[in-house]
Amino acid sequence: MIAFEAVSKTYAPKAKAGGEGHVALSGVSLSVRAGEVFGVIGASGAGKSTLIRLINGLERPTDGRVVVDGDDVAALGVEGLRDLRRRVGMIFQHFNLLSSKTVADNVAFPLKLAGRPAAEVKARTAELLARVGLSDQAAKYPAQLSGGQKQRVGVARALATGPKVLLCDEATSALDPETTEQILDLVSGLNRELGLTIVLITHEMDVVRRVCDRVAVLEAGRVVETGAVEDVFLHPASATARRFVREADGEPAAGAVLAGRVVRLTFRGEATYKPVLGEVARTTGVDYSILGGRIHRLRETPYGQLTLALTGGDVDAAIAQFQAAGVRVDPVLIGEGA
Amino acid sequence: MGHIDWAEIAQASLDTLAMLGGSMILTVLLGLPLGVILFLTGKGQMLDNRAANGALSLLVNILRSVPFVILLIVMIPLTVALVGTSLGVAGAIPPLVAGAAPFFARLVETALREVDKGVIEASFAMGAKRRQVVINALLPEAMPGIIAAATVTAIALVSYTAMAGVVGAGGLGDLAIRFGYQRFQTDVMVVTVVLLLVLVQALQMVGDRVVRRVSHR
Ligand SMILES: Nc1ncnc2c1ncn2[C@@H]1O[C@H](COP(=O)(O)OP(=O)(O)OP(=O)(O)O)[C@@H](O)[C@H]1O
Ligand SMILES: [Mg+2]
């Protein structure tokens, strides 16, 4: 649905500074499949907004190609770009609603811009407001709404022209945890029910974990890791990804490492609920100290991760037995953290 | 109050209102597009164009730096060419517009700069053309600021009309100067000044009320 082919973006230098310009993205290649929720995570200034703005042509690549729904975005003319933008909706961190228009008029705005007949605009607006649960707020102005309600208006507006793709630029970063959850539920509902392809940008691993299928990790304008959320989340390969995972889970009790072999066990799906630990300890005679752990859900899949120090008994047999029970075992290097 | 000629005061009031109304309409018609163009050709804006912006900005600054009394006199030939006379209400309108439109344009430009950039970006992201962004997003979002600018401009025009009296435009200001100041008829001066004050107060009140009506922030 969306493909980045070796895309670079350099912002023109400030005339006065006379410098080289600012490299926001370099050599980014990734592809977003139709119907998936694709996350892009990165720290502030990593180039996330630049990346998402390339998708609907708000920015042009300095190098490489961005192909969206079969169109090379940079090659589109004015009309082609407008047409693309009706197929790609966008929501924003600060909502960007028109303060001079009512909720209903904000939602109707893209339809009016597209020159749709008044009767259709009215019917569609009512339908969209019902979808986001704001039918009773139609006549209010954005200033009279809460943050979560404003973002719902943003979502309804982004859906007005019936897009195939929804871009979310830090759409929950200005919201409290409870409201964030509501908006994420709404967005993943759109993905399931309408088959919408979603590109979601965030600096919070928790957001990725809750709704994304796959994720790309962005560091200083480069993609340092891409993969299924489960893999990146449970076995982050890059330092950046590890940092985000740790932020999401809190610091484990590293440093308290004693004697023995330190390993990390990863339970996924059914294995999470099996009483494997005690069984293995009994049959192999190993003792374990728990150094850190977490039990959570990745969308619908439960998982658990435990960092253990194994002592005494037959450690190798214990590891083999864990693996036989469908538990992944990784050695942990001291200082790496969990 | 022996020598107050109420009929003359009534006529002068009507003249002032006519000058104000006529010049205000033309000021908005000229100043609004000028302000929009000043904004759009500015740095980093939709029609970023240094040459055009610099030229317009210079024109605006020239007109704004010439004292209005001088503008009145310098413009006489142009005024005669435009409306056939440099006297009366008609003769006052061209210099009033020349003085107020650049002022209003600058205030409009400032009001447009206050509009949240994110809203403009969102409009483009929804597939708006530039013209649609200006007409359907930028101007409505800036409307409270633009109305406030129009109020300030209208009030400035009231004092300009008084000065226009000096070159024979008539109106309340003219009356205040001729009778009150030159013939020491203080009571005439007081009445005209009170009427001007009432006019200014009314403009401010109406302006504020409209701003409140159109502002939903
Ligand atoms: N229009 C611009 N002109 C010049 N530099 C820019 C422009 N937009 C972004 N940048 C720079 O490019 C880099 C990447 O910016 P971008 O907005 O894509 O980051 P981000 O990951 O979205 O950050 P944040 O989390 O703070 O929103 C930053 O260093 C920023 O200063
Ligand atoms: Mg950003």
Coordinates of C-alpha atoms and ligand atoms in Angstrom, one line a residue:
Chain A
M1 CA 0.0 0.0 0.0
I2 CA 2.9 2.4 0.9
A3 CA 6.5 1.9 -0.1
F4 CA 9.5 4.0 0.8
E5 CA 12.4 3.3 -1.6
A6 CA 15.7 4.7 -0.3
V7 CA 14.1 8.0 0.7
S8 CA 16.1 10.9 2.0
K9 CA 14.9 14.3 3.0
T10 CA 17.1 17.2 3.7
Y11 CA 15.6 20.5 4.7
A12 CA 17.0 23.5 3.0
P13 CA 19.6 25.4 5.1
K14 CA 18.6 28.6 6.7
A15 CA 19.9 31.4 4.4
K16 CA 21.8 33.1 7.1
A17 CA 23.5 30.0 8.6
G18 CA 24.9 29.1 5.2
G19 CA 25.2 25.4 6.4
E20 CA 24.5 22.2 4.6
G21 CA 20.8 21.9 5.5
H22 CA 19.3 19.6 8.0
V23 CA 19.1 15.8 7.1
A24 CA 15.8 14.7 8.6
L25 CA 15.7 11.2 6.9
S26 CA 18.4 9.3 5.1
G27 CA 18.0 6.1 3.1
V28 CA 14.7 5.0 4.5
S29 CA 13.2 2.0 2.9
L30 CA 10.1 0.3 4.2
S31 CA 6.8 -1.0 3.1
V32 CA 3.4 -0.9 4.7
R33 CA 1.0 -3.6 3.7
A34 CA -2.7 -3.0 2.9
G35 CA -4.9 -3.5 6.0
E36 CA -2.1 -3.5 8.6
V37 CA -1.4 -1.1 11.5
F38 CA 2.1 0.1 11.0
G39 CA 3.9 1.9 13.8
V40 CA 6.9 4.2 13.5
I41 CA 8.6 4.9 16.8
G42 CA 11.4 7.3 17.4
A43 CA 12.6 10.0 19.8
S44 CA 11.8 13.6 19.3
G45 CA 13.5 14.9 16.2
A46 CA 14.1 11.5 14.8
G47 CA 12.2 12.4 11.6
K48 CA 8.8 10.8 12.4
S49 CA 6.7 13.7 11.3
T50 CA 8.8 14.2 8.2
L51 CA 8.3 10.5 7.3
I52 CA 4.5 10.6 7.6
R53 CA 4.3 13.9 5.8
L54 CA 6.0 12.4 2.8
I55 CA 3.2 9.9 2.5
N56 CA 0.5 12.5 1.6
G57 CA 2.9 14.9 -0.1
L58 CA 3.1 17.6 2.5
E59 CA 6.8 17.2 2.0
R60 CA 8.8 16.0 -1.0
P61 CA 11.7 13.6 -0.8
T62 CA 15.1 15.0 -1.7
D63 CA 16.0 11.5 -2.9
G64 CA 14.3 8.2 -3.5
R65 CA 10.6 7.5 -4.1
V66 CA 7.5 7.2 -2.0
V67 CA 4.8 5.1 -3.6
V68 CA 1.3 5.3 -2.1
D69 CA -1.7 3.2 -3.4
G70 CA 0.2 2.8 -6.7
D71 CA 1.1 6.5 -7.2
D72 CA 4.6 8.0 -7.0
V73 CA 3.7 10.9 -4.7
A74 CA 6.4 13.2 -6.1
A75 CA 5.3 12.7 -9.7
L76 CA 1.7 13.7 -9.0
G77 CA 0.4 17.0 -10.3
V78 CA -1.7 19.4 -8.3
E79 CA -5.0 17.5 -9.1
G80 CA -3.4 14.1 -8.6
L81 CA -2.1 15.1 -5.2
R82 CA -5.5 16.4 -4.2
D83 CA -7.0 13.1 -5.3
L84 CA -4.4 11.2 -3.3
R85 CA -5.1 13.2 -0.2
R86 CA -8.7 12.2 -0.4
R87 CA -7.6 8.6 -0.3
V88 CA -5.3 9.3 2.7
G89 CA -6.7 10.8 5.8
M90 CA -4.6 12.3 8.6
I91 CA -5.0 13.1 12.2
F92 CA -2.7 15.3 14.3
Q93 CA -1.2 15.6 17.8
H94 CA -2.9 19.0 18.3
F95 CA -6.0 18.0 16.4
N96 CA -5.8 21.0 14.0
L97 CA -9.6 21.6 13.9
L98 CA -11.0 24.8 12.6
S99 CA -12.0 26.9 15.6
S100 CA -14.4 28.9 13.5
K101 CA -16.5 26.0 12.5
T102 CA -18.8 23.7 14.4
V103 CA -18.0 20.1 15.0
A104 CA -20.4 19.1 12.1
D105 CA -18.8 21.7 9.8
N106 CA -15.3 20.5 10.6
V107 CA -16.3 17.0 9.7
A108 CA -18.1 18.2 6.5
F109 CA -15.1 20.4 5.5
P110 CA -13.2 17.8 3.3
L111 CA -16.5 16.9 1.6
K112 CA -17.2 20.6 0.8
L113 CA -13.7 21.0 -0.4
A114 CA -14.3 18.1 -2.8
G115 CA -17.5 19.8 -4.0
R116 CA -19.9 17.1 -2.9
P117 CA -23.6 17.9 -3.0
A118 CA -25.1 19.4 0.1
A119 CA -27.5 16.5 0.8
E120 CA -24.7 13.9 0.6
V121 CA -22.5 16.1 2.9
K122 CA -25.2 16.3 5.5
A123 CA -25.9 12.5 5.5
R124 CA -22.3 11.5 5.5
T125 CA -21.5 14.0 8.3
A126 CA -24.2 12.5 10.5
E127 CA -23.0 9.0 9.8
L128 CA -19.4 9.9 10.7
L129 CA -20.4 11.7 13.9
A130 CA -22.4 8.6 14.9
R131 CA -19.4 6.4 14.2
V132 CA -17.1 8.4 16.6
G133 CA -19.9 8.8 19.2
L134 CA -20.3 12.6 18.9
S135 CA -23.8 12.9 17.4
D136 CA -24.9 15.0 20.3
Q137 CA -22.0 17.4 20.0
A138 CA -22.6 18.4 16.4
A139 CA -23.5 22.0 17.0
K140 CA -20.7 22.8 19.4
Y141 CA -17.4 24.5 18.6
P142 CA -14.0 22.7 19.1
A143 CA -13.2 25.0 22.0
Q144 CA -16.1 23.5 24.0
L145 CA -14.8 19.9 23.7
S146 CA -12.3 17.8 25.7
G147 CA -9.1 16.7 24.1
G148 CA -10.5 13.2 23.5
Q149 CA -13.6 14.6 21.8
K150 CA -11.5 16.9 19.7
Q151 CA -9.5 13.9 18.4
R152 CA -12.7 12.1 17.7
V153 CA -13.7 15.0 15.5
G154 CA -10.3 14.7 13.9
V155 CA -10.9 11.1 13.2
A156 CA -14.3 11.7 11.7
R157 CA -13.0 14.4 9.5
A158 CA -10.1 12.2 8.3
L159 CA -12.6 9.5 7.4
A160 CA -15.0 11.9 5.5
T161 CA -13.7 11.2 2.0
G162 CA -13.6 7.5 2.5
P163 CA -9.8 7.0 2.6
K164 CA -7.9 3.7 2.4
V165 CA -5.1 4.9 4.6
L166 CA -5.1 6.8 7.9
L167 CA -2.0 8.7 9.0
C168 CA -1.7 9.4 12.7
D169 CA 1.0 11.8 13.8
E170 CA 1.4 11.5 17.5
A171 CA -2.4 11.4 17.7
T172 CA -2.5 10.5 21.4
S173 CA 0.5 12.4 22.7
A174 CA -1.6 15.3 23.9
L175 CA -4.1 13.0 25.7
D176 CA -4.3 11.4 29.2
P177 CA -3.9 7.6 29.5
E178 CA -7.6 6.9 29.6
T179 CA -8.4 9.0 26.6
T180 CA -5.4 7.6 24.8
E181 CA -6.9 4.2 25.2
Q182 CA -10.3 5.3 23.8
I183 CA -8.7 6.8 20.8
L184 CA -6.5 3.8 20.2
D185 CA -9.6 1.5 20.5
L186 CA -11.3 3.7 17.9
V187 CA -8.4 3.6 15.5
S188 CA -7.9 -0.2 15.8
G189 CA -11.7 -0.6 15.3
L190 CA -11.4 1.3 12.1
N191 CA -8.6 -1.0 11.0
R192 CA -10.7 -4.1 11.8
E193 CA -14.1 -3.0 10.5
L194 CA -13.1 -0.9 7.5
G195 CA -9.9 -2.6 6.6
L196 CA -8.2 0.8 6.8
T197 CA -4.4 0.7 6.5
I198 CA -3.0 2.8 9.4
V199 CA 0.4 4.4 9.8
L200 CA 0.8 5.5 13.4
I201 CA 3.7 7.6 14.7
T202 CA 4.6 7.7 18.3
H203 CA 7.3 8.0 20.9
E204 CA 5.6 5.6 23.2
M205 CA 6.2 1.8 23.0
D206 CA 3.0 1.3 24.8
V207 CA 1.0 2.7 21.9
V208 CA 2.8 0.4 19.5
R209 CA 2.2 -2.6 21.7
R210 CA -1.5 -2.0 21.9
V211 CA -2.4 -1.5 18.3
C212 CA 0.4 -2.1 15.8
D213 CA 1.0 -5.2 13.7
R214 CA 4.5 -4.1 12.6
V215 CA 6.8 -1.4 13.7
A216 CA 9.8 0.5 12.4
V217 CA 12.2 2.1 14.8
L218 CA 13.6 5.4 13.7
E219 CA 16.8 6.8 15.0
A220 CA 18.3 10.1 13.8
G221 CA 16.6 9.8 10.4
R222 CA 17.5 6.1 9.8
V223 CA 15.4 3.0 10.2
V224 CA 17.4 0.9 12.7
E225 CA 14.9 -2.0 13.1
T226 CA 11.7 -3.2 11.4
G227 CA 9.6 -6.2 12.3
A228 CA 6.5 -7.7 13.8
V229 CA 5.7 -5.9 17.0
E230 CA 6.0 -9.2 19.0
D231 CA 9.6 -9.6 17.8
V232 CA 10.7 -6.1 18.2
F233 CA 9.1 -5.8 21.6
L234 CA 10.2 -9.1 23.0
H235 CA 13.6 -9.3 21.3
P236 CA 14.7 -5.8 20.4
A237 CA 17.8 -5.9 18.3
S238 CA 18.8 -2.3 18.4
A239 CA 19.8 -0.1 21.3
T240 CA 17.1 2.3 20.4
A241 CA 14.4 -0.3 20.5
R242 CA 15.7 -1.7 23.7
R243 CA 15.5 1.7 25.3
F244 CA 11.9 2.1 24.2
V245 CA 10.9 -1.3 25.5
R246 CA 12.5 -0.5 28.8
E247 CA 10.7 2.8 29.0
A248 CA 7.4 0.9 28.5
D249 CA 8.1 -1.6 31.1
G250 CA 10.1 0.2 33.8
E251 CA 13.6 -0.6 34.8
P252 CA 14.1 -4.3 35.8
A253 CA 16.1 -5.2 38.9
A254 CA 19.4 -5.4 36.9
G255 CA 22.6 -4.9 38.9
A256 CA 21.4 -7.3 41.5
V257 CA 22.9 -10.1 39.6
L258 CA 24.3 -12.9 41.8
A259 CA 26.0 -16.1 41.0
G260 CA 24.7 -18.5 38.3
R261 CA 23.7 -18.2 34.7
V262 CA 21.4 -15.4 33.8
V263 CA 18.8 -16.1 31.2
R264 CA 15.6 -14.4 29.9
L265 CA 12.6 -16.6 29.3
T266 CA 9.9 -15.5 26.9
F267 CA 6.5 -17.1 27.1
R268 CA 4.0 -16.4 24.3
G269 CA 0.4 -17.2 23.9
E270 CA -0.7 -20.4 25.7
A271 CA 2.8 -21.1 27.2
T272 CA 2.3 -18.0 29.3
Y273 CA -0.3 -19.8 31.5
K274 CA 1.5 -23.1 31.9
P275 CA 3.2 -23.9 35.3
V276 CA 6.5 -24.6 33.6
L277 CA 8.8 -23.0 36.1
G278 CA 8.2 -25.2 39.1
E279 CA 8.1 -28.3 37.0
V280 CA 11.5 -27.6 35.5
A281 CA 13.0 -26.7 38.9
R282 CA 11.7 -30.0 40.4
T283 CA 13.0 -32.3 37.6
T284 CA 16.4 -30.7 37.1
G285 CA 17.2 -29.5 40.6
V286 CA 18.0 -26.0 39.5
D287 CA 17.3 -23.0 41.8
Y288 CA 16.2 -19.7 40.4
S289 CA 16.2 -16.1 41.5
I290 CA 13.9 -13.8 39.6
L291 CA 15.7 -10.6 38.6
G292 CA 12.9 -9.1 36.5
G293 CA 9.7 -9.9 34.8
R294 CA 6.6 -8.7 33.0
I295 CA 3.3 -10.2 31.9
H296 CA 1.3 -8.3 29.4
R297 CA -0.6 -8.4 26.2
L298 CA 0.5 -7.5 22.7
R299 CA -2.9 -6.7 21.2
E300 CA -4.7 -10.0 21.8
T301 CA -1.6 -12.2 22.6
P302 CA -0.6 -12.7 26.2
Y303 CA 3.1 -12.9 26.8
G304 CA 5.4 -13.1 29.8
Q305 CA 9.1 -12.4 30.1
L306 CA 11.2 -13.4 33.1
T307 CA 14.8 -12.7 33.8
L308 CA 16.2 -15.5 36.0
A309 CA 19.6 -16.4 37.6
L310 CA 19.8 -20.2 37.5
T311 CA 22.0 -21.9 40.1
G312 CA 22.7 -25.5 41.1
G313 CA 21.4 -28.7 39.5
D314 CA 21.6 -29.3 35.7
V315 CA 21.3 -25.8 34.1
D316 CA 21.6 -27.1 30.6
A317 CA 18.9 -29.7 31.1
A318 CA 16.7 -27.0 32.5
I319 CA 17.2 -24.8 29.5
A320 CA 16.4 -27.7 27.1
Q321 CA 13.3 -28.4 29.0
F322 CA 12.1 -24.8 28.8
Q323 CA 12.7 -24.8 25.1
A324 CA 10.8 -28.1 24.7
A325 CA 7.8 -26.4 26.5
G326 CA 7.8 -23.7 23.8
V327 CA 9.6 -21.1 25.9
R328 CA 12.3 -19.1 24.3
V329 CA 15.5 -18.8 26.3
D330 CA 18.1 -16.1 25.7
P331 CA 21.3 -15.6 27.6
V332 CA 21.5 -12.2 29.2
L333 CA 24.8 -10.4 29.2
I334 CA 25.4 -8.6 32.5
G335 CA 24.8 -4.9 32.0
E336 CA 22.5 -5.4 29.0
G337 CA 19.4 -5.1 31.2
A338 CA 16.4 -7.3 30.8
Chain B
M1 CA -26.3 78.0 23.6
G2 CA -27.4 81.0 21.4
H3 CA -25.3 80.5 18.3
I4 CA -25.6 76.7 17.9
D5 CA -27.0 76.0 14.4
W6 CA -28.5 72.6 14.9
A7 CA -29.3 72.2 11.2
E8 CA -25.7 72.8 10.3
I9 CA -24.6 70.2 13.0
A10 CA -27.0 67.7 11.6
Q11 CA -25.7 68.2 8.1
A12 CA -22.1 68.0 9.3
S13 CA -23.0 64.7 11.1
L14 CA -24.4 63.3 8.0
D15 CA -21.3 64.4 6.0
T16 CA -19.1 62.7 8.6
L17 CA -21.1 59.5 8.4
A18 CA -21.0 59.5 4.6
M19 CA -17.2 60.1 4.5
L20 CA -16.7 57.3 7.1
G21 CA -19.0 54.9 5.4
G22 CA -17.7 55.5 1.9
S23 CA -14.1 55.4 2.9
M24 CA -14.5 52.4 5.2
I25 CA -16.1 50.3 2.4
L26 CA -13.3 51.1 0.0
T27 CA -10.7 50.6 2.6
V28 CA -11.9 47.1 3.3
L29 CA -12.3 46.3 -0.4
L30 CA -8.7 47.4 -1.1
G31 CA -7.0 46.7 2.2
L32 CA -8.2 43.2 2.8
P33 CA -6.8 41.7 -0.5
L34 CA -3.7 43.8 0.1
G35 CA -3.3 42.3 3.6
V36 CA -3.9 38.8 2.3
I37 CA -1.3 39.2 -0.5
L38 CA 1.2 40.7 2.0
F39 CA 0.7 37.6 4.2
L40 CA 0.8 35.0 1.4
T41 CA 3.9 36.4 -0.2
G42 CA 5.7 36.5 3.2
K43 CA 8.6 34.2 4.1
G44 CA 7.7 30.6 4.3
Q45 CA 4.1 31.2 3.2
M46 CA 2.1 29.7 0.3
L47 CA 3.2 32.3 -2.3
D48 CA 6.6 33.2 -0.8
N49 CA 7.9 35.9 -3.1
R50 CA 10.5 38.3 -1.8
A51 CA 10.3 40.7 -4.7
A52 CA 6.5 41.1 -4.6
N53 CA 6.4 41.2 -0.8
G54 CA 9.2 43.8 -0.6
A55 CA 7.5 46.1 -3.2
L56 CA 4.1 46.0 -1.6
S57 CA 5.6 46.4 1.9
L58 CA 7.4 49.5 0.7
L59 CA 4.3 51.0 -0.8
V60 CA 2.4 50.4 2.4
N61 CA 5.2 51.9 4.5
I62 CA 5.4 55.0 2.3
L63 CA 1.7 55.7 2.6
R64 CA 1.7 55.0 6.3
S65 CA 4.7 57.3 7.0
V66 CA 3.3 60.4 5.2
P67 CA 1.3 62.5 7.7
F68 CA -2.3 62.4 6.7
V69 CA -2.6 66.2 6.3
I70 CA 0.3 66.1 3.8
L71 CA -1.4 63.2 2.0
L72 CA -4.6 65.3 1.7
I73 CA -2.8 68.1 0.0
V74 CA -0.4 66.0 -2.2
M75 CA -3.3 63.9 -3.4
I76 CA -5.4 66.8 -4.6
P77 CA -4.6 66.4 -8.4
L78 CA -5.2 62.6 -8.2
T79 CA -8.4 63.2 -6.2
V80 CA -9.7 65.6 -8.9
A81 CA -8.8 63.1 -11.6
L82 CA -10.7 60.3 -9.7
V83 CA -13.8 62.0 -8.5
G84 CA -13.9 65.4 -10.3
T85 CA -13.4 67.5 -7.2
S86 CA -11.2 67.8 -4.2
L87 CA -13.9 69.3 -2.0
G88 CA -16.8 67.9 0.0
V89 CA -17.5 64.3 0.9
A90 CA -16.5 62.9 -2.5
G91 CA -13.2 64.8 -2.5
A92 CA -12.3 63.5 1.0
I93 CA -12.8 59.8 0.2
P94 CA -9.7 59.1 -2.0
P95 CA -7.2 60.5 0.5
L96 CA -9.0 58.8 3.4
V97 CA -8.8 55.5 1.6
A98 CA -5.2 56.0 0.7
G99 CA -4.4 56.7 4.3
A100 CA -6.5 53.9 5.9
A101 CA -6.1 51.0 3.4
P102 CA -2.4 50.4 4.0
F103 CA -3.0 50.6 7.8
F104 CA -5.8 48.1 7.6
A105 CA -3.8 45.8 5.3
R106 CA -1.0 45.6 7.9
L107 CA -3.5 44.8 10.6
V108 CA -5.0 42.1 8.4
E109 CA -1.6 40.6 7.8
T110 CA -0.9 40.4 11.5
A111 CA -4.3 38.8 12.1
L112 CA -3.5 36.2 9.4
R113 CA -0.2 35.4 11.0
E114 CA -2.0 34.5 14.2
V115 CA -3.8 31.6 12.5
D116 CA -2.5 28.2 13.7
K117 CA -0.2 26.8 11.0
G118 CA -1.5 23.3 11.9
V119 CA -5.0 24.2 10.7
I120 CA -3.6 25.4 7.3
E121 CA -1.6 22.2 7.0
A122 CA -4.6 20.1 7.9
S123 CA -6.6 21.8 5.2
F124 CA -4.0 21.0 2.6
A125 CA -3.9 17.4 3.9
M126 CA -7.6 17.2 3.3
G127 CA -7.1 18.0 -0.4
A128 CA -7.9 21.8 -0.3
K129 CA -6.6 24.0 -3.2
R130 CA -4.7 27.1 -2.2
R131 CA -7.7 29.3 -3.0
Q132 CA -9.9 27.1 -0.8
V133 CA -7.4 27.2 2.0
V134 CA -7.4 31.0 1.9
I135 CA -11.1 31.5 1.6
N136 CA -12.4 28.5 3.6
A137 CA -9.8 28.2 6.4
L138 CA -7.4 31.1 6.7
L139 CA -9.9 34.0 6.5
P140 CA -12.6 32.4 8.7
E141 CA -10.0 31.5 11.3
A142 CA -8.6 35.1 11.3
M143 CA -12.1 36.7 11.3
P144 CA -12.1 37.9 14.9
G145 CA -8.7 39.5 14.3
I146 CA -9.9 41.0 11.0
I147 CA -13.1 42.5 12.6
A148 CA -11.0 44.0 15.4
A149 CA -8.7 45.5 12.8
A150 CA -11.7 46.9 11.0
T151 CA -12.9 48.5 14.2
V152 CA -9.5 50.1 14.9
T153 CA -9.4 51.3 11.3
A154 CA -12.9 52.8 11.4
I155 CA -12.0 54.8 14.5
A156 CA -8.8 56.0 12.9
L157 CA -10.9 57.1 10.0
V158 CA -13.1 59.2 12.3
S159 CA -10.1 61.3 13.3
Y160 CA -8.9 61.4 9.6
T161 CA -12.3 62.8 8.6
A162 CA -11.8 65.6 11.1
M163 CA -8.5 66.5 9.5
A164 CA -10.1 66.3 6.0
G165 CA -12.2 69.2 7.2
V166 CA -9.1 71.3 6.9
V167 CA -9.1 71.0 3.1
G168 CA -12.8 71.7 2.8
A169 CA -14.4 68.3 3.2
G170 CA -17.1 69.4 5.6
G171 CA -18.3 67.2 8.5
L172 CA -18.1 67.5 12.2
G173 CA -14.4 68.0 12.4
D174 CA -14.6 70.9 10.0
L175 CA -17.4 72.4 12.1
A176 CA -15.3 72.1 15.3
I177 CA -12.4 73.8 13.6
R178 CA -14.2 76.6 11.9
F179 CA -16.6 77.6 14.6
G180 CA -15.1 76.3 17.8
Y181 CA -11.5 76.9 17.2
Q182 CA -11.3 79.8 14.8
R183 CA -14.4 81.8 16.1
F184 CA -14.1 80.9 19.7
Q185 CA -17.6 79.4 19.8
T186 CA -16.6 76.9 22.5
D187 CA -20.2 75.4 22.7
V188 CA -20.1 74.4 19.0
M189 CA -16.8 72.8 19.6
V190 CA -18.0 70.9 22.6
V191 CA -21.1 69.6 20.8
T192 CA -19.1 68.4 17.8
V193 CA -16.5 66.7 20.0
V194 CA -19.2 65.0 22.0
L195 CA -20.8 63.7 18.8
L196 CA -17.5 62.4 17.6
L197 CA -16.9 60.7 20.9
V198 CA -20.4 59.1 20.7
L199 CA -19.5 57.9 17.2
V200 CA -16.2 56.4 18.3
Q201 CA -17.8 54.7 21.3
A202 CA -20.5 53.2 19.1
L203 CA -18.0 51.9 16.6
Q204 CA -15.9 50.3 19.4
M205 CA -19.0 48.7 21.0
V206 CA -20.3 47.3 17.8
G207 CA -16.9 46.1 16.8
D208 CA -16.3 44.3 20.1
R209 CA -19.7 42.7 20.0
V210 CA -19.1 41.4 16.5
V211 CA -15.7 40.0 17.5
R212 CA -17.3 38.2 20.4
R213 CA -20.0 36.8 18.0
V214 CA -17.5 35.4 15.5
S215 CA -14.9 34.2 18.0
H216 CA -15.3 30.6 19.1
R217 CA -11.9 30.1 20.7
Ligands
LIG1 N1 10.4 22.6 7.9 C1 11.6 22.3 8.4 N2 12.7 23.0 8.2 C2 13.9 22.7 8.7 N3 14.1 21.6 9.5 C3 13.0 20.9 9.8 C4 11.7 21.2 9.3 N4 10.9 20.3 9.8 C5 11.6 19.5 10.6 N5 12.9 19.8 10.6 C6 14.0 19.2 11.4 O1 14.1 17.8 10.9 C7 14.2 16.9 12.0 C8 13.1 15.9 12.1 O2 11.9 16.6 12.3 P1 10.6 15.8 12.5 O3 9.5 16.9 12.8 O4 10.3 14.9 11.4 O5 10.8 15.0 13.9 P2 9.9 14.2 14.8 O6 10.5 12.8 14.9 O7 8.5 14.3 14.3 O8 10.0 14.9 16.2 P3 8.9 15.2 17.3 O9 8.7 14.0 18.1 O10 9.5 16.3 18.1 O11 7.6 15.7 16.6 C9 14.3 17.8 13.3 O12 15.6 18.0 13.7 C10 13.7 19.1 12.9 O13 14.3 20.2 13.5
MG2 MG 6.7 15.2 15.0

